[in-house]
XYZ file of C-alpha atoms in Angstrom:
441
model
C 43.516 125.529 62.920
C 42.542 127.807 65.039
C 42.840 131.688 64.839
C 44.269 133.560 67.954
C 44.821 136.866 69.030
C 48.139 137.667 67.420
C 48.680 134.513 65.816
C 47.280 131.602 64.436
C 47.451 128.203 66.531
C 47.832 124.793 64.635
C 46.949 122.001 67.231
C 48.619 118.504 66.443
C 46.355 115.417 65.708
C 45.267 113.928 69.349
C 44.468 110.496 68.843
C 44.998 107.592 66.641
C 41.555 107.088 65.220
C 41.443 106.058 61.788
C 43.010 105.895 58.279
C 42.229 109.807 56.611
C 41.440 107.755 53.684
C 39.634 105.067 53.683
C 38.684 105.340 57.775
C 39.913 101.980 59.036
C 41.186 101.440 62.815
C 43.566 98.921 62.162
C 47.597 99.222 61.535
C 47.803 102.730 62.058
C 50.626 105.065 61.249
C 50.972 109.189 60.922
C 53.078 110.352 58.054
C 56.677 110.040 58.669
C 57.672 113.212 57.436
C 54.359 115.769 59.487
C 52.375 113.802 61.596
C 49.785 115.008 60.281
C 47.623 112.754 58.730
C 47.055 108.928 59.642
C 47.458 106.052 57.264
C 46.953 102.195 57.723
C 48.660 101.231 54.682
C 50.923 102.301 52.011
C 48.792 102.639 48.984
C 46.315 104.922 51.211
C 49.434 107.169 51.769
C 49.653 107.308 47.878
C 46.149 107.990 47.043
C 46.516 111.195 49.652
C 49.363 112.268 48.027
C 48.419 114.989 45.518
C 46.667 116.877 47.715
C 48.867 116.210 51.261
C 52.359 117.070 49.737
C 51.744 120.722 50.173
C 51.231 120.877 53.799
C 54.081 118.247 54.589
C 56.956 119.670 52.707
C 56.290 122.726 55.156
C 56.337 120.856 58.235
C 59.037 119.992 60.611
C 59.661 117.657 62.783
C 62.006 118.106 65.864
C 62.578 115.257 68.594
C 62.594 116.611 71.746
C 65.331 114.221 72.896
C 67.604 116.765 70.612
C 65.847 120.339 71.508
C 65.708 120.139 74.759
C 68.722 121.580 75.781
C 67.631 124.506 74.234
C 64.762 124.822 76.054
C 66.996 123.875 79.129
C 68.848 127.128 78.116
C 66.004 129.048 77.917
C 65.267 128.934 81.750
C 68.959 129.556 82.250
C 68.772 133.174 79.984
C 66.136 133.967 81.794
C 67.120 133.767 85.146
C 70.276 135.943 83.851
C 68.707 138.676 81.629
C 66.813 141.755 83.189
C 64.688 143.636 82.648
C 65.616 147.436 82.460
C 63.968 148.773 85.567
C 64.568 145.422 87.768
C 68.624 145.623 88.741
C 69.654 142.273 89.892
C 70.118 143.240 93.185
C 66.030 143.270 93.625
C 65.519 139.473 92.449
C 66.813 137.640 96.065
C 67.387 138.611 99.517
C 71.407 137.348 99.307
C 71.534 139.755 96.756
C 70.768 142.763 98.842
C 73.319 141.837 101.345
C 77.189 140.546 102.094
C 76.863 136.371 103.255
C 77.991 136.621 106.898
C 77.900 132.325 107.195
C 76.624 129.795 105.033
C 77.022 126.553 103.978
C 78.330 125.776 100.230
C 76.297 124.308 98.112
C 76.455 121.273 96.812
C 74.626 117.774 96.536
C 73.940 115.843 99.702
C 73.789 111.876 99.828
C 71.317 110.235 101.426
C 72.315 108.593 104.534
C 70.062 106.935 107.575
C 67.635 109.534 106.714
C 65.458 110.907 103.674
C 64.280 113.860 105.283
C 65.032 117.383 104.080
C 68.163 119.282 105.258
C 67.547 122.579 105.694
C 70.508 125.387 105.703
C 70.064 128.867 106.646
C 72.224 131.972 105.246
C 73.004 134.555 107.663
C 73.308 138.195 105.476
C 75.285 140.684 106.562
C 75.054 144.569 105.832
C 73.506 145.974 102.994
C 75.605 145.312 99.399
C 74.736 146.015 95.886
C 76.391 142.482 93.555
C 76.054 144.831 90.969
C 73.917 143.730 87.433
C 76.493 141.077 86.610
C 77.833 140.328 89.613
C 81.300 142.836 89.417
C 81.155 143.297 93.339
C 81.297 139.392 93.719
C 85.048 139.616 95.515
C 83.372 142.036 98.716
C 80.325 139.315 98.017
C 81.192 136.711 100.850
C 84.643 137.410 102.467
C 87.648 134.963 103.432
C 85.859 132.384 100.237
C 87.468 131.610 97.186
C 86.058 133.555 93.778
C 85.526 129.638 92.543
C 83.194 129.061 95.586
C 81.246 132.654 95.317
C 80.544 131.478 92.049
C 79.438 128.126 93.276
C 76.614 130.101 95.907
C 76.241 132.415 92.917
C 74.707 130.199 90.891
C 72.741 128.314 93.305
C 70.850 132.127 94.168
C 70.675 132.811 90.903
C 68.651 129.515 90.147
C 66.377 130.176 92.852
C 64.866 133.212 91.375
C 61.970 133.906 89.198
C 60.750 129.883 88.805
C 56.719 130.203 88.299
C 57.546 133.565 85.230
C 60.673 131.601 83.846
C 58.351 128.388 83.809
C 55.235 130.529 82.151
C 57.192 131.676 79.640
C 59.093 129.029 78.633
C 55.944 127.419 77.872
C 54.476 130.276 76.315
C 57.073 130.653 73.813
C 57.075 126.850 72.899
C 52.728 127.567 72.212
C 53.533 130.330 70.199
C 56.948 130.017 67.986
C 56.243 126.254 67.626
C 52.486 126.023 67.247
C 51.294 129.347 65.415
C 51.533 128.870 61.593
C 50.799 132.085 60.703
C 51.949 135.817 62.379
C 48.094 137.216 62.544
C 47.590 141.250 62.218
C 46.036 141.423 65.499
C 42.730 144.275 64.877
C 43.358 147.729 66.390
C 41.911 147.956 69.799
C 40.748 151.563 70.561
C 43.786 152.932 72.879
C 45.865 150.049 72.517
C 49.652 150.773 70.729
C 48.609 150.702 66.981
C 49.585 146.977 65.365
C 52.371 147.022 62.927
C 53.079 143.271 62.187
C 51.085 141.789 58.713
C 49.901 138.229 58.224
C 53.064 136.607 56.835
C 52.623 132.514 56.919
C 55.647 130.218 58.318
C 55.955 126.532 58.265
C 54.549 124.253 60.936
C 56.695 123.048 63.442
C 55.827 120.247 65.759
C 58.106 118.338 68.555
C 58.115 114.685 69.289
C 59.916 111.936 71.192
C 61.212 109.635 69.260
C 58.689 108.656 65.817
C 55.801 109.847 68.159
C 53.896 113.502 68.057
C 54.049 115.136 71.590
C 49.588 115.885 71.118
C 49.963 118.179 75.137
C 52.505 119.694 76.614
C 52.585 122.164 80.392
C 53.293 122.881 83.736
C 53.650 120.400 86.837
C 53.529 121.671 89.948
C 54.126 119.431 93.344
C 56.534 117.910 95.449
C 59.851 117.412 95.160
C 61.293 114.503 97.451
C 65.065 112.893 98.737
C 66.000 109.831 97.202
C 69.529 108.891 96.411
C 69.913 112.885 96.919
C 68.709 115.133 99.919
C 66.502 117.639 99.259
C 67.129 121.160 100.704
C 65.738 123.775 101.497
C 67.759 127.613 102.117
C 66.524 130.248 104.526
C 67.644 133.933 104.489
C 68.429 135.908 107.671
C 68.561 138.888 108.545
C 69.672 139.493 112.478
C 69.612 143.345 111.935
C 65.965 142.826 111.496
C 65.298 139.645 112.223
C 63.609 138.502 109.246
C 64.068 135.084 107.598
C 63.105 134.305 103.927
C 62.661 130.989 102.285
C 62.246 131.167 98.144
C 61.806 128.176 96.789
C 59.076 125.689 98.726
C 59.754 121.977 97.438
C 56.370 121.500 98.045
C 55.778 123.789 95.160
C 58.183 122.702 92.794
C 57.032 123.557 89.020
C 58.630 120.787 85.437
C 57.537 120.570 82.076
C 55.680 117.818 80.980
C 55.208 116.022 77.014
C 52.472 113.722 76.140
C 53.230 112.158 73.094
C 50.219 110.336 70.441
C 50.984 106.653 71.651
C 50.151 108.290 75.423
C 54.131 108.145 76.879
C 54.920 110.862 78.612
C 58.008 113.294 79.008
C 59.283 115.352 81.391
C 62.062 118.289 82.077
C 62.514 119.680 85.019
C 65.046 122.651 84.901
C 64.224 124.048 88.301
C 65.575 121.428 91.273
C 69.163 122.539 91.160
C 69.046 125.292 94.268
C 67.027 122.008 96.000
C 70.728 120.159 95.371
C 69.702 118.148 92.218
C 73.107 119.134 90.167
C 72.439 117.387 87.159
C 73.798 119.352 84.536
C 74.382 119.281 80.121
C 76.605 120.903 78.496
C 74.729 123.926 75.478
C 77.543 125.431 74.246
C 77.315 123.354 70.530
C 73.155 124.492 70.929
C 74.637 127.628 70.806
C 77.218 127.940 67.702
C 74.538 130.105 65.371
C 72.639 132.136 67.728
C 73.066 136.037 68.201
C 75.112 137.405 70.813
C 71.795 139.178 71.964
C 70.644 135.488 73.176
C 74.089 134.553 74.926
C 74.504 134.321 78.330
C 77.820 133.320 80.181
C 77.598 129.943 81.765
C 75.825 127.187 79.297
C 78.904 124.900 79.344
C 76.699 123.760 82.569
C 72.636 123.859 82.350
C 70.672 122.327 85.015
C 68.609 119.870 83.519
C 66.569 116.680 83.874
C 65.009 115.132 81.246
C 62.662 111.710 81.423
C 60.189 109.277 80.547
C 58.056 108.031 82.506
C 59.812 104.898 82.839
C 62.891 106.522 83.844
C 62.033 108.191 86.435
C 63.189 105.249 88.958
C 66.975 106.662 87.731
C 66.444 110.255 89.653
C 68.016 111.006 92.599
C 65.212 112.642 93.695
C 60.990 111.864 93.906
C 58.685 114.251 91.660
C 55.272 113.947 93.100
C 52.824 115.477 91.014
C 49.308 117.456 92.481
C 48.190 119.083 89.908
C 49.093 120.296 85.725
C 48.543 122.763 83.840
C 48.086 121.855 79.875
C 49.256 125.389 77.837
C 48.809 123.928 74.501
C 44.800 123.335 74.441
C 44.332 126.101 77.393
C 42.268 128.438 74.664
C 43.270 131.629 76.123
C 46.872 131.055 76.059
C 45.789 130.971 72.015
C 44.687 134.688 72.556
C 47.382 136.132 74.438
C 50.644 135.525 71.584
C 50.786 138.834 69.787
C 54.291 139.462 68.592
C 54.257 143.731 69.479
C 56.544 144.350 72.781
C 53.868 146.785 74.015
C 51.307 143.276 74.557
C 47.713 144.645 74.590
C 46.064 144.469 77.982
C 43.200 141.975 77.091
C 46.604 139.586 76.468
C 48.618 140.660 79.545
C 45.787 139.844 81.566
C 45.040 136.279 80.305
C 48.856 135.654 80.820
C 48.967 137.245 84.234
C 45.884 135.145 85.275
C 47.436 132.020 84.057
C 50.484 132.670 86.116
C 48.635 133.936 89.086
C 46.833 130.114 88.553
C 50.442 127.783 88.599
C 51.393 129.828 91.530
C 47.934 130.359 93.485
C 48.746 134.180 94.442
C 48.620 137.321 92.250
C 50.753 137.909 89.756
C 53.167 141.189 90.519
C 53.373 144.102 88.396
C 57.591 143.397 88.649
C 56.330 140.134 87.614
C 54.539 141.051 84.802
C 56.885 143.420 83.328
C 59.635 140.160 83.886
C 57.000 138.150 81.989
C 56.989 140.428 79.250
C 60.730 141.765 78.900
C 61.161 137.129 78.634
C 59.108 136.828 76.144
C 59.961 139.321 73.768
C 63.889 138.413 73.604
C 63.153 134.668 74.088
C 60.286 134.414 71.164
C 63.450 136.497 69.209
C 65.251 133.707 70.496
C 63.941 131.153 69.354
C 62.489 132.726 65.850
C 66.305 132.206 64.840
C 66.560 128.416 66.058
C 63.482 127.318 64.190
C 63.629 129.356 61.235
C 67.664 128.828 60.766
C 66.889 124.598 61.085
C 69.846 124.801 64.039
C 68.328 121.735 65.283
C 69.070 119.550 62.442
C 73.019 119.867 63.056
C 72.615 118.926 66.718
C 73.407 115.889 68.480
C 72.057 114.576 72.128
C 74.014 116.665 74.797
C 76.837 115.426 76.966
C 76.040 115.030 80.664
C 76.857 115.737 84.056
C 76.023 114.086 87.041
C 77.503 117.251 89.180
C 78.164 120.603 88.458
C 81.806 120.472 88.387
C 82.670 123.574 86.909
C 83.991 125.482 89.753
C 85.582 122.696 90.922
C 89.128 124.071 89.261
C 90.185 127.721 88.260
C 90.005 126.321 84.901
C 86.470 126.673 85.112
C 86.548 130.030 84.286
C 87.563 129.554 81.105
C 84.489 126.948 80.553
C 82.238 129.309 82.072
C 82.804 131.836 79.580
C 82.294 129.488 76.602
C 79.490 130.502 74.251
C 79.212 133.805 76.247
C 78.795 136.633 74.428
C 82.030 137.488 74.308
C 83.231 134.602 73.015
C 85.123 135.557 69.542
C 84.264 131.455 68.368
C 80.819 131.781 68.495
C 80.062 134.840 65.289
C 76.314 134.099 64.345
C 74.636 137.411 63.191
C 70.253 138.038 63.406
C 68.826 138.868 60.178
C 65.243 139.583 58.347
C 62.556 140.178 60.798
C 64.760 139.350 63.755
C 67.407 141.881 63.242
C 64.834 143.946 62.758
C 62.432 143.555 65.768
C 66.023 143.528 68.130
C 67.480 146.622 66.241
C 63.504 148.277 67.769
C 64.274 146.789 70.997
C 67.740 148.538 71.431
C 70.192 146.157 69.177
C 72.166 143.428 70.615
């Protein structure tokens, strides 16, 4: 266990090397309850139980097959919430203008060519979409509201991919793999530290029965297979500016590697490239406070797959570089709880984002990183402390986003949102305290 700046990070076992009791190297298996200790037989497990039972009883295993919808939901949540100083219309060129001409977003099947499809959206006069899209009616004239929502979601899911991907991975590290909230030492000139030592249970991600020993971010290319990869350029005829927000040669997704060497991937950022598989995340939000719920959870973009299952994807991912988050010891020192992060911690996260996107982190990105981390940590803490995943089942999947194919989509879109009266969970304990300090629900 290594003490980080603001947390104490507990890295899981990295390999099946030898029995913790007799040191044998054959017929090894991890403890089925905590995955923290290796045994070669039931006899060795019984010998170790007296000392092991305390740690074992405080460890909770979380299967990615059940838990990955919550990870995918975090991507959508962060794409939706806005830091106070950054109104929605600043996110994207299409949120600054009326739409004069645009294809309707949607997947396109490969026919005689697997090359990319290049689309151009022509922008009109300046137009503020509003904090929650309340100016949608005049945004794209001559189209149905359902078609406008298809384009709205396409644009929204192009935004902030690097910082959202980094924040999701940091939250998994800080909330799943920290065993203590650590009292951070006071630094001269920094805000006072108020959060005390508090022991908390250990959590361990796994896939099947195999513990995850590493996770992080992959960067590479997304290429056509069954579906054609789409690129979208936003053209302002008045200024001549042409902007392409997402680059298919710099795609980002998450990886998880188990102690058995199996690799599992979660791609939540390929929607705007024309890869429309979605899952229904509404049932995972039944016990989540309205502060952490956003409309649209009924169709969350996500592809979850193992190495052996990649052939089933409608596209090809070509990994060029990966960035471990679990084993990045610099990041261990950047996980404090306080809303006003120390300068040293901000610099570590800023540099990590810069390494992912291969350009400097902007002031706006840094503000989003801080804001997302604060609320994402609180949301994940509510899920973990309440053991919510124990009631979950595998998600309901959809090959494409059919939410706006009929006018009934509006009801489905609002399901599990902050105004849905069927979702009545409230915050309690420390999470309640922090949200109150940040301005309430």
